[in-house]
Amino acid sequence: AEIDGLRAVAVLPVILFHAGIEIFSGGFIGVDVFFVISGFLITQILLKDLEAGSFNLVTFYERRARRILPALFLVMICCLPFAWLWMLPSQAKDFSQSLVAVGLFSSNFLFWSESGYFETAAEDKPLLHTWSLAVEEQFYLVFPLLLLLLFRRGPRTTLAWIAVTAMFSFALSEWMQRTNPSANFFLAPSRAWELLAGSAAAYWAHYRRPAPNDGLALLGLLMIAYCIVGYDHTTPFPGFYAVPPVLGAALIVLFSGGSGPVTLLLRHRILVAIGLISYSAYLWHQPLFAFARLRIQAEPEPMIMLSLSAVSLLLAWVSWRWVEQPARQRSAFFNSRTRVFAFSASATAIFIAVGISGHLAEGVEERFSRIAEGKTGYSEMARTLETRFPDCSSENILRQAHRLGGVIRCKQTLQETPEIILLGDSHAEHLFMGLAESMPNKNVAYYFRDGHLGLSESVFDIIIRELLAAEEPAEILVGMYYSRRFREAPEAHAELLEVLTALQGAGHKITLLGDIPAYQVHPERCVFVNASGRAPRACTISHQNFLAQMAAHEAILRNISAQLAIPYVTLHEPLCQSGTCSMVSDGAILYSDEHHLNPAGSRLVGAYLASRLRPAHETEALLTIR
């Protein structure tokens, strides 16, 4: 019973974390508690079968199919009509890809390749949470076979192998946290140690039978509770910070079971009831939250999210009672192994077929009326850059990022030294294509590192060191997403001034760039509309409102411009006409997302920026001729 109670302790914080309830800022660690429980229970089952000589791999996977697939398929079926009604084409295309990935238990790879778990766009993905199911199933493709091979060598040897493998996985997780945090979060090799911690606990419990220890069980519960309220999206995770919740869960499964307060708490009938339906609750909550966000097109109010949390528990009871239980108890349709595997294979094939169809149909654009031309999505910019500029191929970009510690560089002309360099984050990068095309006689380049300039680390960031050591001075155009940068790091403007001063002292000519309007709606909402034929109001903002939003940042930038006697060039003018700023101009979409330009927008703003820079270049040329 206390294991079921621990499941409730794991699932409730996950749900409330995804609901945006602030006090549960570390609720994502509930998944790690689930990993420990899963490793513990599965290893116990395998040990009993191995000792009894009744272990059968087919039987093992039949149990997994009965446990996992019926409820998962039900949730996926229920997602389909809402995806059809409420998802934009790009969102529906992403959802279609996730249907395929879930069917192949590879969704962790898909979501790793698309975005980070804590990014805002990730919250709109109904099947994002299935990454953890994929990790478990990938683990269980290997672990039973490993245990079968090691079991004959005795428990000590087997436990030693489990411990060594877990330590290797943990070391890998620590290394990946520093080199590739997103892969570290989603992929099985860096998560395996958490499941193996449960396996080691199962071995300990099976052969040593430790006596209940209320103190250690309480310590475990306190460790989990601390992480739930003490961690947040900025916590480097997993790795070292995953040790407390993993160790806490292991202590509870090993040392609860007596008459102490932790056991009494975990055996409370409410927690046990929630624990019993915890798998279904985990399955239901993310689709409910994601579709609510898609329908409202904003973050729902806390009361709405709390209500949906309660609905997820209600739906969980329904699916547990009428789907999970019949499947596990071999009743009705699920009364034979043949039927279970036939059902699993058929349903998987159907979902994969639907997913491939949705992907090939580009999210079925025909569901909407198109009122503007062009494509959104940042991948469109990447594809255009790759076609137009060889140095900007994705292969070359990844190679550079790996070799230069995350630095991304792209040049218009490969052989020549850059003459004009866009320096900053993605708000400098998205100007590159338009500026390079508008200034074909100048070798334009952009440099950025991990989506930002890296100023918080050191003035002598790898990019800055390279520029300070350059033999030939360049014209450096500095731009970034100021509203976010200055909000997240109040000291950023002082660091920016310090870097610009150093670059100017090295002989470079510096120009400070303003920013473009940002919106609260994805540009696809301005391209595809429902039967009303009207785009949302959020597709435009008044020029006056934009200037008011930028006022604080403008003051900082103009002050830096005055201090260093460098030009400050605003960029919003071509996007703001007749007193209104818009994501659409002359029937063409200009943005790839809420605050990045697409190729059309880059060409428009890039040409404008080139016109602002050209007079200075023309004057220099005339002086040289004279």
XYZ file of C-alpha atoms in Angstrom:
626
model
C 0.000 0.000 0.000
C 2.830 2.432 0.789
C 4.146 1.956 -2.774
C 0.768 3.118 -4.085
C 0.924 6.050 -1.679
C 4.383 6.908 -3.009
C 2.964 6.837 -6.536
C 0.480 9.495 -5.441
C 3.342 11.559 -3.965
C 5.020 11.285 -7.365
C 2.097 12.016 -9.693
C 0.386 14.902 -7.867
C 3.445 17.221 -7.951
C 3.977 16.427 -11.648
C 0.381 17.405 -12.429
C 0.501 20.567 -10.319
C 3.892 21.530 -11.775
C 2.497 21.301 -15.304
C -0.558 23.222 -14.111
C 1.772 26.107 -13.255
C 1.138 26.079 -9.494
C 4.144 27.990 -8.213
C 4.748 26.163 -4.951
C 5.248 22.918 -6.934
C 8.037 24.438 -9.052
C 10.096 21.250 -8.666
C 7.194 18.877 -9.222
C 8.890 17.448 -12.305
C 10.996 15.286 -9.956
C 7.923 13.088 -9.558
C 8.989 11.400 -12.794
C 12.281 10.422 -11.146
C 10.374 8.922 -8.224
C 8.337 6.934 -10.752
C 11.553 5.657 -12.334
C 12.750 4.339 -8.966
C 9.393 2.688 -8.227
C 9.304 1.139 -11.689
C 12.856 -0.207 -11.403
C 12.074 -1.607 -7.953
C 8.837 -3.386 -8.852
C 9.950 -4.763 -12.208
C 13.169 -6.143 -10.703
C 11.200 -7.790 -7.892
C 8.978 -9.513 -10.459
C 11.955 -10.626 -12.539
C 13.805 -11.981 -9.493
C 10.811 -14.067 -8.425
C 10.413 -15.494 -11.940
C 14.124 -16.228 -12.263
C 14.281 -17.987 -8.897
C 11.201 -20.027 -9.730
C 12.651 -20.902 -13.155
C 9.568 -19.468 -14.841
C 11.085 -16.399 -16.482
C 9.802 -15.920 -20.012
C 10.652 -12.840 -22.072
C 7.421 -13.029 -24.070
C 5.402 -13.160 -20.849
C 7.346 -10.164 -19.535
C 6.497 -8.055 -22.590
C 2.886 -9.232 -22.492
C 2.639 -7.838 -18.954
C 4.163 -4.547 -20.104
C 1.732 -4.336 -23.013
C -1.261 -4.989 -20.733
C -0.005 -2.402 -18.245
C 0.997 0.375 -20.638
C -0.774 0.263 -23.969
C -4.601 0.172 -23.535
C -4.792 3.343 -21.429
C -2.149 5.061 -23.590
C -4.059 4.270 -26.777
C -7.296 5.564 -25.235
C -5.697 8.923 -24.436
C -4.186 9.155 -27.932
C -7.587 8.456 -29.531
C -9.191 11.182 -27.412
C -6.510 13.665 -28.506
C -7.279 13.272 -32.211
C -10.537 15.305 -32.521
C -9.191 18.190 -30.444
C -5.988 18.244 -32.487
C -8.111 18.450 -35.638
C -10.244 21.292 -34.283
C -7.744 23.457 -32.429
C -4.249 22.852 -33.751
C -2.679 25.026 -36.414
C -1.019 23.214 -39.326
C 2.509 23.306 -37.860
C 1.200 22.178 -34.473
C -0.825 19.390 -36.093
C 2.245 18.325 -38.057
C 4.281 18.158 -34.841
C 1.455 16.238 -33.175
C 1.384 13.796 -36.095
C 5.093 13.176 -35.641
C 4.515 12.515 -31.951
C 1.858 9.898 -32.803
C 4.475 8.003 -34.786
C 7.130 8.438 -32.098
C 4.832 7.279 -29.282
C 3.853 4.228 -31.315
C 7.537 3.360 -31.671
C 8.364 4.261 -28.040
C 10.846 6.843 -29.259
C 9.096 10.072 -28.283
C 11.990 11.038 -26.020
C 14.181 11.291 -29.131
C 11.541 13.373 -30.927
C 11.019 15.874 -28.113
C 14.758 16.114 -27.517
C 15.229 17.080 -31.173
C 12.368 19.600 -31.105
C 12.835 21.603 -27.923
C 13.579 21.588 -24.235
C 11.133 20.274 -21.657
C 10.841 23.641 -19.890
C 10.302 25.817 -22.955
C 6.948 27.538 -23.392
C 6.259 25.911 -26.766
C 6.671 22.493 -25.147
C 3.626 23.150 -22.967
C 1.432 23.010 -26.093
C 2.480 19.438 -26.952
C -0.267 17.017 -25.802
C 2.005 13.965 -25.794
C 5.159 15.571 -24.383
C 4.919 13.525 -21.188
C 5.247 10.237 -23.075
C 9.029 10.791 -23.173
C 9.244 9.085 -19.780
C 7.319 6.037 -21.037
C 9.784 5.808 -23.909
C 12.729 5.909 -21.499
C 11.217 3.092 -19.429
C 10.408 0.885 -22.398
C 13.855 1.396 -23.921
C 15.335 0.426 -20.564
C 13.193 -2.716 -20.402
C 14.295 -3.827 -23.839
C 17.780 -4.316 -22.383
C 17.472 -4.846 -18.628
C 15.653 -8.238 -18.519
C 18.218 -9.726 -20.894
C 21.087 -8.334 -18.799
C 19.524 -9.708 -15.611
C 19.006 -13.106 -17.235
C 22.692 -13.289 -18.174
C 23.924 -12.159 -14.755
C 21.497 -14.029 -12.509
C 23.401 -17.328 -12.666
C 26.526 -15.623 -11.333
C 24.854 -14.887 -8.049
C 23.269 -11.847 -6.393
C 26.547 -10.208 -5.381
C 27.938 -10.210 -8.912
C 24.603 -9.053 -10.323
C 24.283 -6.246 -7.783
C 27.883 -5.207 -8.486
C 27.130 -4.985 -12.209
C 23.973 -2.972 -11.525
C 25.954 -0.603 -9.275
C 28.763 -0.124 -11.815
C 26.300 0.470 -14.657
C 24.358 2.939 -12.519
C 27.537 4.841 -11.647
C 28.531 4.984 -15.311
C 25.056 6.276 -16.222
C 25.228 8.859 -13.437
C 28.669 10.046 -14.595
C 27.297 10.295 -18.126
C 24.368 12.350 -16.835
C 26.698 14.752 -15.016
C 28.826 15.176 -18.155
C 25.819 15.620 -20.455
C 24.298 18.171 -18.096
C 27.262 20.382 -18.922
C 27.531 19.558 -22.624
C 23.985 18.775 -23.819
C 21.352 19.423 -21.118
C 18.373 18.650 -23.353
C 19.714 15.237 -24.377
C 20.585 14.595 -20.741
C 16.985 15.220 -19.749
C 15.299 13.101 -22.412
C 17.558 10.163 -23.267
C 17.661 6.765 -21.574
C 21.442 6.338 -21.057
C 21.605 9.356 -18.740
C 18.388 8.324 -16.962
C 19.157 4.616 -16.546
C 20.833 5.104 -13.151
C 17.494 6.218 -11.675
C 15.779 2.993 -12.741
C 18.836 1.008 -11.661
C 18.626 2.646 -8.223
C 15.212 1.010 -7.915
C 16.669 -2.269 -9.176
C 19.473 -2.148 -6.591
C 16.892 -1.455 -3.884
C 14.900 -4.484 -5.071
C 17.996 -6.685 -4.781
C 18.697 -5.348 -1.307
C 15.102 -5.904 -0.221
C 14.931 -9.384 -1.770
C 18.114 -10.806 -0.280
C 18.699 -8.742 2.870
C 15.079 -8.015 3.848
C 15.907 -4.798 5.749
C 13.729 -4.038 8.767
C 11.434 -0.988 8.587
C 13.166 2.163 9.712
C 10.887 5.124 10.350
C 13.785 7.581 10.520
C 15.201 6.652 7.112
C 11.738 6.551 5.549
C 11.033 10.026 6.928
C 14.379 11.264 5.607
C 13.453 9.938 2.168
C 10.081 11.685 2.211
C 11.642 14.977 3.355
C 14.209 14.792 0.548
C 11.443 14.386 -2.029
C 9.363 17.177 -0.456
C 12.328 19.557 -0.424
C 12.978 18.986 -4.128
C 9.307 19.511 -5.013
C 9.250 23.001 -3.500
C 12.958 23.895 -3.747
C 13.736 23.091 -7.382
C 12.517 24.976 -10.441
C 13.093 25.094 -14.203
C 16.535 26.649 -13.696
C 17.808 23.682 -11.640
C 20.419 21.717 -13.645
C 18.608 18.413 -14.019
C 19.085 15.480 -13.908
C 22.577 14.652 -12.648
C 23.657 15.556 -9.135
C 20.387 17.365 -8.401
C 18.430 14.191 -9.157
C 20.201 12.305 -6.357
C 17.943 13.566 -3.497
C 14.601 12.524 -5.052
C 16.041 9.228 -6.325
C 17.685 8.415 -3.001
C 14.576 9.561 -1.147
C 12.356 7.224 -3.157
C 14.796 4.337 -2.626
C 14.798 4.932 1.140
C 11.008 4.862 1.223
C 10.623 1.626 -0.770
C 13.299 -0.025 1.391
C 12.463 1.202 4.886
C 8.753 2.036 5.011
C 6.275 -0.642 6.037
C 6.391 -0.301 9.806
C 3.997 1.629 12.023
C 5.710 5.014 11.719
C 4.186 8.277 10.423
C 5.521 7.918 6.870
C 3.971 4.481 6.412
C 0.684 5.635 7.950
C 0.663 8.664 5.654
C 1.443 6.680 2.507
C -1.144 4.042 3.428
C -3.886 6.649 3.781
C -6.783 5.523 1.631
C -6.884 8.770 -0.391
C -3.200 8.532 -1.344
C -3.537 4.812 -2.061
C -6.561 5.483 -4.283
C -4.678 8.182 -6.214
C -1.673 5.877 -6.448
C -3.764 3.140 -8.016
C -4.901 5.485 -10.799
C -1.573 7.353 -11.001
C -0.580 5.948 -14.425
C -3.838 7.045 -16.020
C -3.664 10.386 -14.208
C -0.192 10.928 -15.637
C -1.475 10.096 -19.122
C -4.491 12.425 -18.978
C -3.123 15.589 -17.398
C -0.772 16.815 -20.153
C -3.297 16.571 -23.034
C -5.885 18.411 -20.928
C -3.456 21.232 -20.127
C -2.040 21.444 -23.656
C -5.429 21.621 -25.370
C -6.641 24.196 -22.832
C -3.665 26.399 -23.736
C -4.285 25.875 -27.439
C -7.979 26.700 -27.123
C -7.495 29.805 -24.989
C -4.320 30.812 -26.883
C -2.776 31.951 -23.625
C -1.838 30.578 -20.231
C -5.119 29.612 -18.503
C -5.970 31.047 -15.090
C -4.795 29.006 -12.082
C -8.355 28.010 -11.187
C -8.871 26.594 -14.671
C -5.681 24.559 -14.379
C -6.640 23.302 -10.924
C -10.052 22.300 -12.269
C -8.399 20.441 -15.136
C -6.121 18.721 -12.610
C -9.224 17.422 -10.860
C -10.698 16.366 -14.217
C -7.514 14.423 -14.956
C -8.039 12.436 -11.754
C -11.674 11.777 -12.655
C -10.751 10.593 -16.149
C -7.958 8.545 -14.598
C -10.448 6.666 -12.433
C -12.654 5.986 -15.479
C -9.778 4.652 -17.588
C -8.345 2.689 -14.642
C -11.721 1.074 -13.915
C -12.829 0.354 -17.470
C -9.564 0.007 -19.402
C -6.549 -0.703 -17.178
C -8.223 -3.237 -14.907
C -9.887 -5.349 -17.628
C -6.615 -5.433 -19.592
C -4.525 -6.523 -16.604
C -7.071 -9.043 -15.273
C -7.387 -10.853 -18.609
C -11.076 -10.127 -18.910
C -13.271 -9.511 -21.929
C -11.246 -8.678 -25.031
C -7.863 -9.125 -23.316
C -8.327 -12.780 -22.351
C -5.373 -14.164 -24.315
C -1.802 -13.295 -25.182
C -2.579 -13.490 -28.894
C -5.312 -10.904 -28.571
C -3.104 -8.569 -26.544
C -0.292 -8.633 -29.097
C -2.702 -8.419 -32.052
C -4.469 -5.445 -30.476
C -1.152 -3.741 -29.650
C 0.296 -4.241 -33.129
C -2.907 -3.158 -34.923
C -3.434 -0.021 -32.826
C 0.232 0.935 -33.126
C 0.101 0.538 -36.915
C -3.037 2.695 -37.112
C -1.522 5.504 -35.038
C 1.685 5.400 -37.064
C -0.320 5.559 -40.299
C -2.382 8.511 -39.027
C 0.790 10.248 -37.893
C 2.590 9.772 -41.198
C -0.483 11.011 -43.077
C -0.685 14.147 -40.930
C 3.023 14.789 -41.402
C 2.888 14.382 -45.188
C -0.228 16.580 -45.366
C 1.659 19.378 -43.549
C -0.834 19.317 -40.696
C -3.825 19.374 -43.117
C -3.823 23.074 -43.994
C -7.153 22.602 -45.800
C -8.938 22.827 -42.434
C -8.392 26.605 -42.482
C -8.671 29.595 -44.778
C -5.329 31.146 -45.713
C -5.294 34.972 -45.627
C -1.546 35.536 -46.024
C 1.249 33.947 -48.017
C 4.495 32.533 -46.692
C 5.636 29.953 -44.176
C 6.180 30.257 -40.461
C 8.425 28.179 -38.235
C 12.085 28.769 -37.591
C 13.046 25.670 -39.610
C 12.019 27.575 -42.737
C 14.737 30.145 -42.055
C 17.270 27.358 -41.472
C 16.364 25.679 -44.763
C 16.591 28.959 -46.676
C 19.957 29.803 -45.143
C 21.291 26.357 -45.944
C 20.233 26.711 -49.577
C 21.501 30.283 -49.982
C 24.752 30.167 -47.972
C 26.935 27.004 -47.919
C 28.607 28.032 -44.668
C 25.212 27.962 -42.968
C 24.434 24.291 -43.598
C 23.078 22.495 -40.548
C 25.978 20.028 -40.698
C 28.529 22.847 -40.630
C 26.645 24.691 -37.887
C 26.590 21.594 -35.653
C 30.260 20.919 -36.339
C 31.194 24.467 -35.371
C 29.009 24.447 -32.277
C 30.659 21.242 -31.071
C 34.203 22.389 -31.905
C 33.852 25.921 -30.556
C 32.002 25.240 -27.333
C 28.538 26.208 -28.568
C 29.618 29.128 -30.756
C 27.734 29.360 -34.040
C 29.324 31.213 -36.926
C 28.104 31.658 -40.461
C 29.721 33.702 -43.256
C 28.400 34.939 -46.568
C 31.717 34.262 -48.314
C 33.805 31.402 -46.994
C 37.302 32.450 -48.010
C 37.282 36.063 -46.888
C 37.543 37.710 -43.486
C 34.142 39.009 -42.332
C 33.677 42.744 -42.885
C 30.296 43.081 -41.187
C 29.510 40.877 -38.177
C 26.113 40.446 -36.561
C 26.832 39.699 -32.907
C 24.315 38.715 -30.223
C 21.554 36.153 -29.931
C 18.937 34.863 -32.358
C 17.598 38.419 -32.756
C 20.894 39.250 -34.484
C 20.989 35.952 -36.357
C 17.595 36.407 -38.031
C 18.860 39.589 -39.714
C 21.750 37.786 -41.424
C 20.035 36.522 -44.562
C 18.369 39.831 -45.432
C 21.463 41.904 -44.705
C 23.770 39.565 -46.641
C 21.496 39.583 -49.695
C 21.204 43.371 -49.536
C 24.979 43.863 -49.316
C 26.400 41.316 -51.804
C 29.746 43.124 -52.005
C 30.373 42.844 -48.262
C 31.222 39.607 -46.474
C 28.549 39.508 -43.774
C 28.725 37.016 -40.893
C 26.902 36.278 -37.665
C 28.293 34.934 -34.386
C 26.341 33.809 -31.378
C 26.662 31.266 -28.600
C 23.874 29.086 -27.177
C 21.202 31.618 -28.074
C 22.852 34.519 -26.280
C 26.064 36.491 -26.148
C 27.356 34.725 -23.067
C 28.003 37.997 -21.250
C 27.058 36.622 -17.857
C 29.983 34.186 -17.936
C 32.804 36.560 -18.698
C 33.693 39.545 -20.793
C 36.230 37.245 -22.427
C 33.669 34.886 -23.857
C 35.082 32.754 -26.685
C 33.460 34.989 -29.319
C 34.728 38.182 -27.745
C 38.256 36.801 -27.360
C 38.297 35.946 -31.049
C 37.132 39.406 -32.057
C 39.564 41.152 -29.729
C 42.412 39.161 -31.279
C 41.335 39.795 -34.887
C 44.046 41.336 -37.043
C 41.634 43.321 -39.179
C 38.907 45.479 -37.636
C 35.335 44.796 -38.655
C 32.025 46.568 -38.448
C 30.163 44.823 -35.627
C 26.382 45.147 -35.397
C 25.184 44.172 -31.931
C 21.593 43.147 -31.327
C 19.633 40.873 -29.019
C 16.257 40.141 -27.477
C 16.626 43.045 -25.058
C 13.243 42.736 -23.349
C 14.004 39.186 -22.195
C 17.729 39.674 -21.688
C 17.385 42.771 -19.497
C 14.451 41.240 -17.606
C 16.259 37.985 -16.800
C 19.630 39.610 -16.056
C 19.336 43.157 -14.660
C 23.123 43.536 -14.874
C 23.092 42.755 -18.621
C 23.250 46.390 -19.729
C 26.433 46.970 -17.697
C 27.996 43.832 -19.186
C 26.929 44.927 -22.667
C 28.613 48.296 -22.159
C 31.782 46.552 -20.958
C 31.946 44.264 -23.983
C 31.260 47.064 -26.451
C 33.955 49.189 -24.837
C 36.465 46.343 -25.199
C 35.544 45.751 -28.852
C 35.730 49.436 -29.632
C 39.143 49.614 -27.961
C 40.326 46.806 -30.269
C 39.576 49.013 -33.282
C 36.220 47.603 -34.353
C 33.468 49.910 -35.528
C 30.382 49.255 -33.383
C 26.742 49.851 -34.282
C 24.023 49.121 -31.735
C 20.794 47.704 -33.172
C 17.294 48.127 -31.802
C 14.767 45.290 -31.657
C 11.612 44.373 -33.549
C 8.066 44.163 -32.161
C 7.193 40.956 -30.287
C 3.668 39.498 -30.219
C 1.575 37.295 -27.959
C 0.314 35.018 -30.716
C 2.046 32.638 -33.092
C 2.157 34.086 -36.639
C 0.382 31.026 -37.979
C -2.721 32.406 -36.277
C -2.383 35.339 -38.674
C -2.088 33.090 -41.731
C -4.714 30.399 -41.126
C -8.086 31.476 -39.782
C -11.401 29.786 -39.157
C -14.658 30.372 -40.995
C -14.879 33.976 -39.746
C -11.971 34.880 -42.028
C -10.579 37.325 -39.449
C -7.128 37.176 -37.926
C -6.805 37.671 -34.153
C -6.268 41.203 -32.901
C -2.984 40.110 -31.381
C -1.486 39.936 -34.894
C -1.040 43.696 -34.713
C -0.058 46.253 -32.081
C -0.074 50.009 -32.313
C 3.207 51.741 -32.994
C 2.652 53.765 -29.830
C 2.246 50.625 -27.689
C 5.405 49.129 -29.137
C 7.388 52.266 -28.332
C 5.954 52.223 -24.797
C 7.013 48.577 -24.359
C 10.510 49.389 -25.580
C 10.862 52.667 -23.667
C 12.989 51.318 -20.799
C 15.273 49.350 -23.114
C 15.526 52.240 -25.572
C 16.727 54.513 -22.795
C 19.495 52.047 -21.866
C 20.564 51.546 -25.479
C 20.584 55.244 -26.308
C 22.592 55.918 -23.159
C 25.196 53.319 -24.218
C 25.199 54.846 -27.708
C 25.884 58.295 -26.272
C 28.572 57.071 -23.855
C 30.556 55.312 -26.566
C 29.664 57.729 -29.377
C 28.444 54.844 -31.548
C 25.417 54.758 -33.875
C 22.119 53.341 -32.643
C 19.896 52.027 -35.452
C 16.245 51.144 -34.805
C 14.775 48.319 -36.880
C 11.041 48.462 -36.357
C 10.225 51.075 -39.003
C 9.638 48.690 -41.949
C 7.382 46.559 -39.731
C 5.301 49.475 -38.471
C 3.334 51.394 -41.084
C 0.538 53.926 -40.648
C 0.756 53.751 -36.871
C 0.397 49.952 -36.691
C 2.988 47.185 -36.312
C 1.958 43.883 -37.884
C 3.213 40.359 -38.460
C 1.782 40.574 -41.995
C 2.636 43.077 -44.722
C 1.088 43.241 -48.193
C -0.413 39.797 -47.749
C 2.891 38.188 -46.722
C 3.778 36.791 -43.310
C 7.001 38.241 -41.865
C 7.541 36.235 -38.675
C 8.554 32.645 -37.929
C 7.273 32.747 -34.341
C 6.178 35.385 -31.843
C 9.439 37.355 -31.986
C 11.656 35.995 -34.804
C 11.615 36.979 -38.462
C 11.104 34.474 -41.267
C 12.966 34.783 -44.600
C 10.509 37.394 -45.937
C 10.804 39.454 -42.752
C 14.585 39.118 -42.755
C 14.751 40.429 -46.313
C 12.507 43.382 -45.454
C 14.341 44.414 -42.285
C 17.752 43.444 -43.701
C 17.251 45.726 -46.699
C 16.218 48.539 -44.376
C 19.291 48.002 -42.187
C 21.539 47.940 -45.266
C 20.083 51.275 -46.370
C 20.923 52.760 -42.971
C 24.501 51.453 -43.169
C 25.160 52.236 -46.831
C 25.583 56.022 -46.604
C 28.552 55.575 -44.267
C 30.153 53.023 -46.606
C 29.540 55.232 -49.644
C 31.094 58.213 -47.853
C 34.183 56.178 -46.956
C 34.495 55.053 -50.592
C 34.316 58.645 -51.865
C 36.951 59.794 -49.393
C 39.216 56.930 -50.510
C 38.784 57.870 -54.186
C 39.525 61.547 -53.485
